[in-house]
PDB file of C-alpha atoms and ligand atoms in Angstrom:
ATOM      1  CA  MET A   4      -9.871 305.110 173.036  1.00  0.00           C
ATOM      2  CA  PRO A   5      -6.279 303.937 173.116  1.00  0.00           C
ATOM      3  CA  ILE A   6      -3.456 305.869 171.577  1.00  0.00           C
ATOM      4  CA  GLU A   7      -2.155 303.947 168.463  1.00  0.00           C
ATOM      5  CA  THR A   8       0.404 304.470 165.906  1.00  0.00           C
ATOM      6  CA  PHE A   9      -1.290 304.953 162.297  1.00  0.00           C
ATOM      7  CA  ILE A  10       0.404 304.616 159.000  1.00  0.00           C
ATOM      8  CA  ALA A  11      -1.257 306.764 156.433  1.00  0.00           C
ATOM      9  CA  GLN A  12      -1.165 307.814 152.712  1.00  0.00           C
ATOM     10  CA  VAL A  13      -1.697 311.526 151.571  1.00  0.00           C
ATOM     11  CA  GLU A  14      -4.969 311.025 149.286  1.00  0.00           C
ATOM     12  CA  SER A  15      -5.387 314.864 148.472  1.00  0.00           C
ATOM     13  CA  ILE A  16      -3.910 318.479 149.070  1.00  0.00           C
ATOM     14  CA  LYS A  17      -6.012 321.420 149.028  1.00  0.00           C
ATOM     15  CA  ASN A  18      -4.422 324.932 149.072  1.00  0.00           C
ATOM     16  CA  LEU A  19      -7.199 326.859 150.890  1.00  0.00           C
ATOM     17  CA  THR A  20      -5.434 330.196 150.939  1.00  0.00           C
ATOM     18  CA  HIS A  21      -1.851 331.696 150.545  1.00  0.00           C
ATOM     19  CA  ASP A  22      -0.701 329.863 153.611  1.00  0.00           C
ATOM     20  CA  VAL A  23      -3.345 327.429 154.824  1.00  0.00           C
ATOM     21  CA  ARG A  24      -3.726 323.822 153.438  1.00  0.00           C
ATOM     22  CA  GLN A  25      -5.998 320.963 153.885  1.00  0.00           C
ATOM     23  CA  LEU A  26      -4.630 317.461 153.562  1.00  0.00           C
ATOM     24  CA  ASP A  27      -6.506 314.141 153.646  1.00  0.00           C
ATOM     25  CA  LEU A  28      -4.656 311.162 154.921  1.00  0.00           C
ATOM     26  CA  ARG A  29      -6.119 307.722 154.034  1.00  0.00           C
ATOM     27  CA  LEU A  30      -5.336 305.378 156.927  1.00  0.00           C
ATOM     28  CA  ILE A  31      -3.371 302.193 155.767  1.00  0.00           C
ATOM     29  CA  GLU A  32      -2.551 300.617 159.052  1.00  0.00           C
ATOM     30  CA  PRO A  33      -4.786 300.479 161.101  1.00  0.00           C
ATOM     31  CA  LYS A  34      -7.336 301.321 158.387  1.00  0.00           C
ATOM     32  CA  THR A  35      -9.765 303.096 160.487  1.00  0.00           C
ATOM     33  CA  ILE A  36      -9.557 305.562 163.461  1.00  0.00           C
ATOM     34  CA  ALA A  37     -12.085 305.837 166.456  1.00  0.00           C
ATOM     35  CA  PHE A  38     -12.006 309.333 167.953  1.00  0.00           C
ATOM     36  CA  LYS A  39     -14.221 312.104 169.360  1.00  0.00           C
ATOM     37  CA  PRO A  40     -14.867 315.323 167.312  1.00  0.00           C
ATOM     38  CA  GLY A  41     -12.325 317.860 168.520  1.00  0.00           C
ATOM     39  CA  GLN A  42      -9.562 315.363 169.471  1.00  0.00           C
ATOM     40  CA  PHE A  43      -5.921 315.482 167.733  1.00  0.00           C
ATOM     41  CA  ILE A  44      -3.181 313.443 166.417  1.00  0.00           C
ATOM     42  CA  SER A  45       0.566 314.020 166.674  1.00  0.00           C
ATOM     43  CA  PHE A  46       3.601 313.796 164.325  1.00  0.00           C
ATOM     44  CA  GLU A  47       7.274 313.383 165.554  1.00  0.00           C
ATOM     45  CA  MET A  48      10.057 315.002 163.454  1.00  0.00           C
ATOM     46  CA  PRO A  49      13.498 316.125 163.905  1.00  0.00           C
ATOM     47  CA  HIS A  50      14.115 320.020 164.614  1.00  0.00           C
ATOM     48  CA  PRO A  51      15.768 321.243 161.777  1.00  0.00           C
ATOM     49  CA  ARG A  52      18.090 323.465 163.862  1.00  0.00           C
ATOM     50  CA  THR A  53      18.888 321.030 166.722  1.00  0.00           C
ATOM     51  CA  GLY A  54      18.339 317.711 165.257  1.00  0.00           C
ATOM     52  CA  HIS A  55      16.284 316.659 168.354  1.00  0.00           C
ATOM     53  CA  LEU A  56      13.136 314.837 167.860  1.00  0.00           C
ATOM     54  CA  VAL A  57      10.051 317.083 168.579  1.00  0.00           C
ATOM     55  CA  THR A  58       6.236 316.408 168.451  1.00  0.00           C
ATOM     56  CA  ARG A  59       3.611 318.527 167.063  1.00  0.00           C
ATOM     57  CA  ALA A  60      -0.117 317.963 167.370  1.00  0.00           C
ATOM     58  CA  TYR A  61      -2.862 318.641 164.925  1.00  0.00           C
ATOM     59  CA  SER A  62      -6.555 318.570 165.313  1.00  0.00           C
ATOM     60  CA  ILE A  63      -8.534 316.262 163.174  1.00  0.00           C
ATOM     61  CA  ALA A  64     -10.816 318.457 161.146  1.00  0.00           C
ATOM     62  CA  SER A  65     -13.085 315.836 159.737  1.00  0.00           C
ATOM     63  CA  GLN A  66     -15.933 314.093 161.418  1.00  0.00           C
ATOM     64  CA  PRO A  67     -15.670 310.729 163.258  1.00  0.00           C
ATOM     65  CA  SER A  68     -18.256 309.045 160.857  1.00  0.00           C
ATOM     66  CA  ARG A  69     -15.340 309.325 158.220  1.00  0.00           C
ATOM     67  CA  SER A  70     -13.169 306.869 160.096  1.00  0.00           C
ATOM     68  CA  ASP A  71     -11.032 305.898 157.257  1.00  0.00           C
ATOM     69  CA  VAL A  72      -9.654 309.526 156.166  1.00  0.00           C
ATOM     70  CA  VAL A  73      -8.325 312.064 158.460  1.00  0.00           C
ATOM     71  CA  THR A  74      -8.428 315.729 157.304  1.00  0.00           C
ATOM     72  CA  LEU A  75      -5.870 318.039 158.597  1.00  0.00           C
ATOM     73  CA  LEU A  76      -6.006 321.802 158.444  1.00  0.00           C
ATOM     74  CA  PHE A  77      -2.821 323.847 159.042  1.00  0.00           C
ATOM     75  CA  ASN A  78      -0.900 327.161 158.391  1.00  0.00           C
ATOM     76  CA  LEU A  79       2.665 327.498 157.409  1.00  0.00           C
ATOM     77  CA  VAL A  80       4.925 328.746 160.131  1.00  0.00           C
ATOM     78  CA  PRO A  81       8.220 329.557 158.461  1.00  0.00           C
ATOM     79  CA  GLY A  82      10.962 327.430 159.623  1.00  0.00           C
ATOM     80  CA  GLY A  83       8.864 325.349 161.795  1.00  0.00           C
ATOM     81  CA  PRO A  84       9.369 321.722 161.935  1.00  0.00           C
ATOM     82  CA  GLY A  85       5.658 320.604 162.014  1.00  0.00           C
ATOM     83  CA  SER A  86       3.877 322.782 159.655  1.00  0.00           C
ATOM     84  CA  GLY A  87       7.197 322.085 157.471  1.00  0.00           C
ATOM     85  CA  LEU A  88       6.884 318.575 157.509  1.00  0.00           C
ATOM     86  CA  LEU A  89       3.137 318.670 156.568  1.00  0.00           C
ATOM     87  CA  PHE A  90       3.742 321.218 153.622  1.00  0.00           C
ATOM     88  CA  ASP A  91       6.513 318.849 152.218  1.00  0.00           C
ATOM     89  CA  LEU A  92       4.044 316.131 152.009  1.00  0.00           C
ATOM     90  CA  LYS A  93       3.130 315.095 148.492  1.00  0.00           C
ATOM     91  CA  GLU A  94      -0.028 313.206 147.191  1.00  0.00           C
ATOM     92  CA  GLY A  95       0.891 309.622 147.653  1.00  0.00           C
ATOM     93  CA  ASP A  96       3.677 310.001 150.271  1.00  0.00           C
ATOM     94  CA  LYS A  97       3.336 307.864 153.223  1.00  0.00           C
ATOM     95  CA  THR A  98       3.524 309.211 156.655  1.00  0.00           C
ATOM     96  CA  HIS A  99       2.921 308.135 160.360  1.00  0.00           C
ATOM     97  CA  PHE A 100       1.346 309.584 163.360  1.00  0.00           C
ATOM     98  CA  LYS A 101       0.053 308.824 166.913  1.00  0.00           C
ATOM     99  CA  GLY A 102      -3.462 309.560 168.242  1.00  0.00           C
ATOM    100  CA  PRO A 103      -6.211 309.999 169.060  1.00  0.00           C
ATOM    101  CA  ALA A 104      -5.674 312.468 172.054  1.00  0.00           C
ATOM    102  CA  GLY A 105      -6.967 315.295 174.049  1.00  0.00           C
ATOM    103  CA  ASN A 106      -9.850 316.392 176.155  1.00  0.00           C
ATOM    104  CA  PHE A 107     -11.155 319.014 173.845  1.00  0.00           C
ATOM    105  CA  TYR A 108     -14.179 317.183 172.208  1.00  0.00           C
ATOM    106  CA  LEU A 109     -17.740 317.701 171.920  1.00  0.00           C
ATOM    107  CA  ARG A 110     -19.666 317.024 175.458  1.00  0.00           C
ATOM    108  CA  GLU A 111     -23.546 316.128 175.867  1.00  0.00           C
ATOM    109  CA  ASP A 112     -24.075 319.009 178.271  1.00  0.00           C
ATOM    110  CA  PRO A 113     -27.934 318.366 177.997  1.00  0.00           C
ATOM    111  CA  GLY A 114     -30.040 321.582 177.427  1.00  0.00           C
ATOM    112  CA  ARG A 115     -27.067 323.728 176.305  1.00  0.00           C
ATOM    113  CA  GLU A 116     -26.606 325.286 173.041  1.00  0.00           C
ATOM    114  CA  LEU A 117     -23.316 325.357 171.451  1.00  0.00           C
ATOM    115  CA  LEU A 118     -21.087 328.313 171.122  1.00  0.00           C
ATOM    116  CA  PHE A 119     -17.760 327.788 169.116  1.00  0.00           C
ATOM    117  CA  ILE A 120     -15.190 330.552 168.927  1.00  0.00           C
ATOM    118  CA  ALA A 121     -11.981 330.171 166.695  1.00  0.00           C
ATOM    119  CA  SER A 122      -9.177 332.161 165.442  1.00  0.00           C
ATOM    120  CA  GLY A 123      -7.420 331.144 162.431  1.00  0.00           C
ATOM    121  CA  THR A 124      -6.815 327.362 162.114  1.00  0.00           C
ATOM    122  CA  GLY A 125      -8.423 326.869 165.226  1.00  0.00           C
ATOM    123  CA  ILE A 126     -11.377 326.074 163.423  1.00  0.00           C
ATOM    124  CA  ALA A 127     -10.082 322.588 162.497  1.00  0.00           C
ATOM    125  CA  PRO A 128     -11.432 320.885 165.718  1.00  0.00           C
ATOM    126  CA  ILE A 129     -14.675 322.993 165.588  1.00  0.00           C
ATOM    127  CA  ARG A 130     -15.273 321.939 162.002  1.00  0.00           C
ATOM    128  CA  SER A 131     -15.046 318.195 163.328  1.00  0.00           C
ATOM    129  CA  MET A 132     -17.653 319.104 165.874  1.00  0.00           C
ATOM    130  CA  LEU A 133     -19.823 321.026 163.576  1.00  0.00           C
ATOM    131  CA  LEU A 134     -19.960 318.091 160.932  1.00  0.00           C
ATOM    132  CA  ALA A 135     -20.571 315.737 163.797  1.00  0.00           C
ATOM    133  CA  ASN A 136     -23.477 317.911 165.118  1.00  0.00           C
ATOM    134  CA  ALA A 137     -25.056 318.167 161.615  1.00  0.00           C
ATOM    135  CA  GLU A 138     -25.181 314.381 161.247  1.00  0.00           C
ATOM    136  CA  CYS A 139     -27.078 314.085 164.450  1.00  0.00           C
ATOM    137  CA  PRO A 140     -30.886 313.356 164.036  1.00  0.00           C
ATOM    138  CA  ASP A 141     -31.621 316.317 166.038  1.00  0.00           C
ATOM    139  CA  PRO A 142     -28.484 318.774 165.900  1.00  0.00           C
ATOM    140  CA  ARG A 143     -28.207 321.088 168.752  1.00  0.00           C
ATOM    141  CA  PRO A 144     -28.462 324.854 167.987  1.00  0.00           C
ATOM    142  CA  ALA A 145     -25.072 326.348 167.519  1.00  0.00           C
ATOM    143  CA  THR A 146     -23.321 329.650 166.688  1.00  0.00           C
ATOM    144  CA  LEU A 147     -19.784 329.902 165.214  1.00  0.00           C
ATOM    145  CA  LEU A 148     -17.782 333.031 165.795  1.00  0.00           C
ATOM    146  CA  TRP A 149     -14.511 332.794 163.645  1.00  0.00           C
ATOM    147  CA  GLY A 150     -11.721 335.416 163.318  1.00  0.00           C
ATOM    148  CA  LEU A 151      -9.557 335.691 160.393  1.00  0.00           C
ATOM    149  CA  ARG A 152      -7.391 338.439 159.165  1.00  0.00           C
ATOM    150  CA  SER A 153      -8.180 339.660 155.622  1.00  0.00           C
ATOM    151  CA  GLN A 154     -10.188 338.443 152.522  1.00  0.00           C
ATOM    152  CA  ARG A 155      -7.304 336.518 151.278  1.00  0.00           C
ATOM    153  CA  ASP A 156      -7.156 334.539 154.542  1.00  0.00           C
ATOM    154  CA  LEU A 157     -10.746 333.259 153.880  1.00  0.00           C
ATOM    155  CA  TYR A 158     -11.718 329.610 153.389  1.00  0.00           C
ATOM    156  CA  TYR A 159     -14.418 327.267 154.292  1.00  0.00           C
ATOM    157  CA  GLN A 160     -17.028 330.163 153.591  1.00  0.00           C
ATOM    158  CA  ASP A 161     -19.129 328.065 150.998  1.00  0.00           C
ATOM    159  CA  GLU A 162     -18.899 325.056 152.992  1.00  0.00           C
ATOM    160  CA  LEU A 163     -20.268 326.856 156.042  1.00  0.00           C
ATOM    161  CA  VAL A 164     -22.984 328.193 154.134  1.00  0.00           C
ATOM    162  CA  ASP A 165     -23.878 324.626 153.098  1.00  0.00           C
ATOM    163  CA  LEU A 166     -23.670 323.743 156.591  1.00  0.00           C
ATOM    164  CA  THR A 167     -26.033 326.207 157.647  1.00  0.00           C
ATOM    165  CA  ARG A 168     -28.611 325.232 155.118  1.00  0.00           C
ATOM    166  CA  LEU A 169     -28.302 321.746 156.345  1.00  0.00           C
ATOM    167  CA  THR A 170     -28.561 322.662 159.865  1.00  0.00           C
ATOM    168  CA  PRO A 171     -30.944 325.609 160.150  1.00  0.00           C
ATOM    169  CA  THR A 172     -30.230 326.237 163.795  1.00  0.00           C
ATOM    170  CA  LEU A 173     -26.578 326.795 162.919  1.00  0.00           C
ATOM    171  CA  GLN A 174     -25.439 330.432 162.882  1.00  0.00           C
ATOM    172  CA  VAL A 175     -21.938 331.342 161.394  1.00  0.00           C
ATOM    173  CA  ILE A 176     -20.344 334.700 161.565  1.00  0.00           C
ATOM    174  CA  THR A 177     -16.637 335.233 160.200  1.00  0.00           C
ATOM    175  CA  THR A 178     -15.058 338.530 161.192  1.00  0.00           C
ATOM    176  CA  LEU A 179     -11.816 340.066 159.722  1.00  0.00           C
ATOM    177  CA  SER A 180      -9.366 341.930 161.887  1.00  0.00           C
ATOM    178  CA  ARG A 181      -7.842 343.737 158.891  1.00  0.00           C
ATOM    179  CA  PRO A 182     -10.402 343.814 156.139  1.00  0.00           C
ATOM    180  CA  GLU A 183     -10.152 345.588 152.721  1.00  0.00           C
ATOM    181  CA  PRO A 184     -12.560 348.627 152.628  1.00  0.00           C
ATOM    182  CA  SER A 185     -14.745 346.479 150.168  1.00  0.00           C
ATOM    183  CA  TRP A 186     -15.517 343.751 152.890  1.00  0.00           C
ATOM    184  CA  PRO A 187     -18.950 343.674 153.469  1.00  0.00           C
ATOM    185  CA  GLY A 188     -19.048 341.594 156.532  1.00  0.00           C
ATOM    186  CA  GLU A 189     -18.075 341.936 160.204  1.00  0.00           C
ATOM    187  CA  SER A 190     -14.743 343.364 161.128  1.00  0.00           C
ATOM    188  CA  GLY A 191     -12.707 343.437 164.257  1.00  0.00           C
ATOM    189  CA  ARG A 192     -11.768 340.680 166.542  1.00  0.00           C
ATOM    190  CA  VAL A 193     -13.899 337.834 167.594  1.00  0.00           C
ATOM    191  CA  LEU A 194     -13.834 339.397 171.089  1.00  0.00           C
ATOM    192  CA  ARG A 195     -16.045 342.276 169.699  1.00  0.00           C
ATOM    193  CA  LEU A 196     -18.610 339.802 168.515  1.00  0.00           C
ATOM    194  CA  ILE A 197     -18.632 338.077 171.844  1.00  0.00           C
ATOM    195  CA  GLU A 198     -19.163 341.515 173.578  1.00  0.00           C
ATOM    196  CA  GLU A 199     -22.018 342.444 171.024  1.00  0.00           C
ATOM    197  CA  ARG A 200     -23.757 339.237 170.324  1.00  0.00           C
ATOM    198  CA  ILE A 201     -23.681 337.215 173.424  1.00  0.00           C
ATOM    199  CA  THR A 202     -25.997 338.553 175.932  1.00  0.00           C
ATOM    200  CA  SER A 203     -26.301 335.667 178.343  1.00  0.00           C
ATOM    201  CA  VAL A 204     -24.023 332.529 178.544  1.00  0.00           C
ATOM    202  CA  GLU A 205     -26.554 330.818 180.880  1.00  0.00           C
ATOM    203  CA  ASN A 206     -27.719 327.890 178.516  1.00  0.00           C
ATOM    204  CA  LEU A 207     -24.335 327.694 176.596  1.00  0.00           C
ATOM    205  CA  SER A 208     -21.493 325.412 176.352  1.00  0.00           C
ATOM    206  CA  VAL A 209     -18.496 327.276 174.932  1.00  0.00           C
ATOM    207  CA  TYR A 210     -15.518 325.922 172.859  1.00  0.00           C
ATOM    208  CA  LEU A 211     -12.686 327.973 172.270  1.00  0.00           C
ATOM    209  CA  CYS A 212      -9.826 327.322 170.034  1.00  0.00           C
ATOM    210  CA  GLY A 213      -6.759 329.334 168.687  1.00  0.00           C
ATOM    211  CA  ASN A 214      -3.931 331.310 170.054  1.00  0.00           C
ATOM    212  CA  SER A 215      -3.415 332.061 173.899  1.00  0.00           C
ATOM    213  CA  ALA A 216      -4.281 335.799 173.624  1.00  0.00           C
ATOM    214  CA  MET A 217      -7.718 335.120 172.078  1.00  0.00           C
ATOM    215  CA  ILE A 218      -8.352 332.155 174.517  1.00  0.00           C
ATOM    216  CA  ALA A 219      -7.556 334.175 177.637  1.00  0.00           C
ATOM    217  CA  ASP A 220      -9.413 337.514 176.583  1.00  0.00           C
ATOM    218  CA  ALA A 221     -12.607 335.433 175.381  1.00  0.00           C
ATOM    219  CA  THR A 222     -12.551 333.389 178.568  1.00  0.00           C
ATOM    220  CA  ALA A 223     -12.397 336.600 180.639  1.00  0.00           C
ATOM    221  CA  LEU A 224     -15.227 338.226 178.697  1.00  0.00           C
ATOM    222  CA  LEU A 225     -17.490 335.264 178.836  1.00  0.00           C
ATOM    223  CA  GLN A 226     -16.866 334.846 182.596  1.00  0.00           C
ATOM    224  CA  LYS A 227     -18.046 338.379 183.114  1.00  0.00           C
ATOM    225  CA  LYS A 228     -21.429 337.462 181.318  1.00  0.00           C
ATOM    226  CA  GLY A 229     -22.123 334.441 183.583  1.00  0.00           C
ATOM    227  CA  LEU A 230     -21.264 330.670 184.439  1.00  0.00           C
ATOM    228  CA  CYS A 231     -21.088 328.111 181.787  1.00  0.00           C
ATOM    229  CA  PRO A 232     -18.711 325.349 180.731  1.00  0.00           C
ATOM    230  CA  ILE A 233     -15.905 326.502 178.664  1.00  0.00           C
ATOM    231  CA  TYR A 234     -13.517 324.126 176.943  1.00  0.00           C
ATOM    232  CA  ARG A 235     -10.417 325.243 175.327  1.00  0.00           C
ATOM    233  CA  GLU A 236      -7.600 324.309 173.176  1.00  0.00           C
ATOM    234  CA  LYS A 237      -4.557 326.405 172.863  1.00  0.00           C
ATOM    235  CA  TYR A 238      -2.594 326.014 169.673  1.00  0.00           C
ATOM    236  CA  TYR A 239       0.423 328.176 170.619  1.00  0.00           C
ATOM    237  CA  ASP A 240       1.591 331.073 172.975  1.00  0.00           C
ATOM    238  CA  ASP A 241       1.609 334.247 171.369  1.00  0.00           C
ATOM    239  CA  LYS A 242       2.716 336.345 174.331  1.00  0.00           C
ATOM    240  CA  GLY A 243       0.319 338.948 174.130  1.00  0.00           C
ATOM    241  CA  ALA A 244       0.220 339.407 170.305  1.00  0.00           C
ATOM    242  CA  PRO A 245      -3.083 340.158 168.741  1.00  0.00           C
ATOM    243  CA  GLU A 246      -5.382 337.257 167.781  1.00  0.00           C
ATOM    244  CA  ASP A 247      -4.470 337.670 163.970  1.00  0.00           C
TER     245      ASP A 247
HETATM  246  C1  LIG B 301      -3.690 320.109 170.647  1.00  0.00           C
HETATM  247  C2  LIG B 301      -3.134 321.022 169.538  1.00  0.00           C
HETATM  248  C3  LIG B 301      -3.819 320.997 168.333  1.00  0.00           C
HETATM  249  C4  LIG B 301      -3.374 321.785 167.174  1.00  0.00           C
HETATM  250  N1  LIG B 301      -3.885 321.591 166.114  1.00  0.00           N
HETATM  251  C5  LIG B 301      -3.378 322.335 165.133  1.00  0.00           C
HETATM  252  C6  LIG B 301      -4.031 322.486 163.721  1.00  0.00           C
HETATM  253  O1  LIG B 301      -4.970 321.760 163.519  1.00  0.00           O
HETATM  254  N2  LIG B 301      -3.747 323.138 162.885  1.00  0.00           N
HETATM  255  C7  LIG B 301      -2.481 324.040 162.903  1.00  0.00           C
HETATM  256  O2  LIG B 301      -2.084 324.788 162.054  1.00  0.00           O
HETATM  257  N3  LIG B 301      -1.874 323.989 164.092  1.00  0.00           N
HETATM  258  C8  LIG B 301      -2.268 323.192 165.311  1.00  0.00           C
HETATM  259  N4  LIG B 301      -1.618 323.254 166.324  1.00  0.00           N
HETATM  260  C9  LIG B 301      -0.301 324.014 166.510  1.00  0.00           C
HETATM  261  C10 LIG B 301       0.757 322.924 165.996  1.00  0.00           C
HETATM  262  O3  LIG B 301       0.806 321.776 166.866  1.00  0.00           O
HETATM  263  C11 LIG B 301       1.998 323.617 165.727  1.00  0.00           C
HETATM  264  O4  LIG B 301       2.357 324.084 166.974  1.00  0.00           O
HETATM  265  C12 LIG B 301       2.109 324.456 164.600  1.00  0.00           C
HETATM  266  O5  LIG B 301       1.893 324.023 163.482  1.00  0.00           O
HETATM  267  C13 LIG B 301       3.610 325.223 164.702  1.00  0.00           C
HETATM  268  O6  LIG B 301       4.626 324.136 164.633  1.00  0.00           O
HETATM  269  P1  LIG B 301       5.999 324.451 163.860  1.00  0.00           P
HETATM  270  O7  LIG B 301       6.878 323.352 164.232  1.00  0.00           O
HETATM  271  O8  LIG B 301       5.719 324.396 162.398  1.00  0.00           O
HETATM  272  O9  LIG B 301       6.572 325.687 164.258  1.00  0.00           O
HETATM  273  P2  LIG B 301       7.154 326.012 165.744  1.00  0.00           P
HETATM  274  O10 LIG B 301       8.649 326.033 165.432  1.00  0.00           O
HETATM  275  O11 LIG B 301       6.864 325.081 166.768  1.00  0.00           O
HETATM  276  O12 LIG B 301       6.771 327.404 165.946  1.00  0.00           O
HETATM  277  C14 LIG B 301       7.188 328.470 166.113  1.00  0.00           C
HETATM  278  C15 LIG B 301       6.294 329.812 166.743  1.00  0.00           C
HETATM  279  O13 LIG B 301       5.454 330.062 165.758  1.00  0.00           O
HETATM  280  C16 LIG B 301       4.362 330.406 166.415  1.00  0.00           C
HETATM  281  N5  LIG B 301       3.089 329.685 165.863  1.00  0.00           N
HETATM  282  C17 LIG B 301       2.880 328.319 166.303  1.00  0.00           C
HETATM  283  N6  LIG B 301       1.702 327.854 165.467  1.00  0.00           N
HETATM  284  C18 LIG B 301       1.226 328.865 164.882  1.00  0.00           C
HETATM  285  C19 LIG B 301       0.261 329.082 163.973  1.00  0.00           C
HETATM  286  N7  LIG B 301      -0.765 328.073 163.981  1.00  0.00           N
HETATM  287  N8  LIG B 301       0.135 330.298 163.408  1.00  0.00           N
HETATM  288  C20 LIG B 301       1.010 331.340 163.662  1.00  0.00           C
HETATM  289  N9  LIG B 301       2.013 331.057 164.336  1.00  0.00           N
HETATM  290  C21 LIG B 301       2.283 330.077 165.169  1.00  0.00           C
HETATM  291  C22 LIG B 301       4.441 330.249 167.729  1.00  0.00           C
HETATM  292  O14 LIG B 301       4.828 331.651 168.493  1.00  0.00           O
HETATM  293  C23 LIG B 301       5.624 329.359 168.144  1.00  0.00           C
HETATM  294  O15 LIG B 301       6.462 329.479 169.103  1.00  0.00           O
HETATM  295  C24 LIG B 301      -2.057 322.498 167.474  1.00  0.00           C
HETATM  296  C25 LIG B 301      -1.626 322.442 168.584  1.00  0.00           C
HETATM  297  C26 LIG B 301      -2.171 321.901 169.787  1.00  0.00           C
HETATM  298  C27 LIG B 301      -1.220 322.004 171.031  1.00  0.00           C
END
């Protein structure tokens, strides 16, 4: 698929948490986009400090069958040019971006079940993959392990429950690294879930998306369990900071 420049209009904005936002961009020119679930688009903007043009990538969080609207999911990085640009957009605003691009997309890998592992907004490309998988006549069995920080950071929980009803072979586990004592669900980093829940990787294809520490640690853990394809999308380098 060639990389094109798109003009789009902000159709809707949803504040999913105190610092995570979902944006629906309706395509104006070209009117549709063809992409693989997991791919990203990029925006160019001047850096507020230097004035130099910089580029920031954002995964498409919607599924390819919805080709006239692109959904993005992002968190606020204070002072950051990319997230700042997206947070400044209002309903009806026009913007432009380039895409689609990237090698992090859902593969065939016949006979393998899917294991998705995300931290934070790393859920974006995985949401696209989950929705695309759910639309298949015979969805592949899949497990999602998703790490967030605390209750106030939770989102997409109802949507994921709906998706598991639609796709009974999908299992979703959200874990919180800093839960309130009242949290009834899993706690700790996603790495703990990998350690405890994944006994063998023999029949798995793994998709990892999030910060560099989570991706490095998860890869090392999975490789200890055996050999399987591992596809990775690193959002940013956190220089050894914990995944949350
Ligand atoms: C292929 C690809 C796809 C991406 N898709 C998404 C996406 O769908 N949603 C999304 O939110 N981000 C996504 N990112 C990250 C995004 O491109 C930006 O890096 C992010 O929005 C921060 O950019 P900024 O210009 O606002 O801040 P910057 O000034 O570039 O960031 C400053 C510092 O903040 C830290 N940081 C960067 N990103 C984050 C973050 N998300 N959370 C916390 N700290 C961060 C880093 O240490 C970084 O050095 C993606 C990155 C890549 C490479």
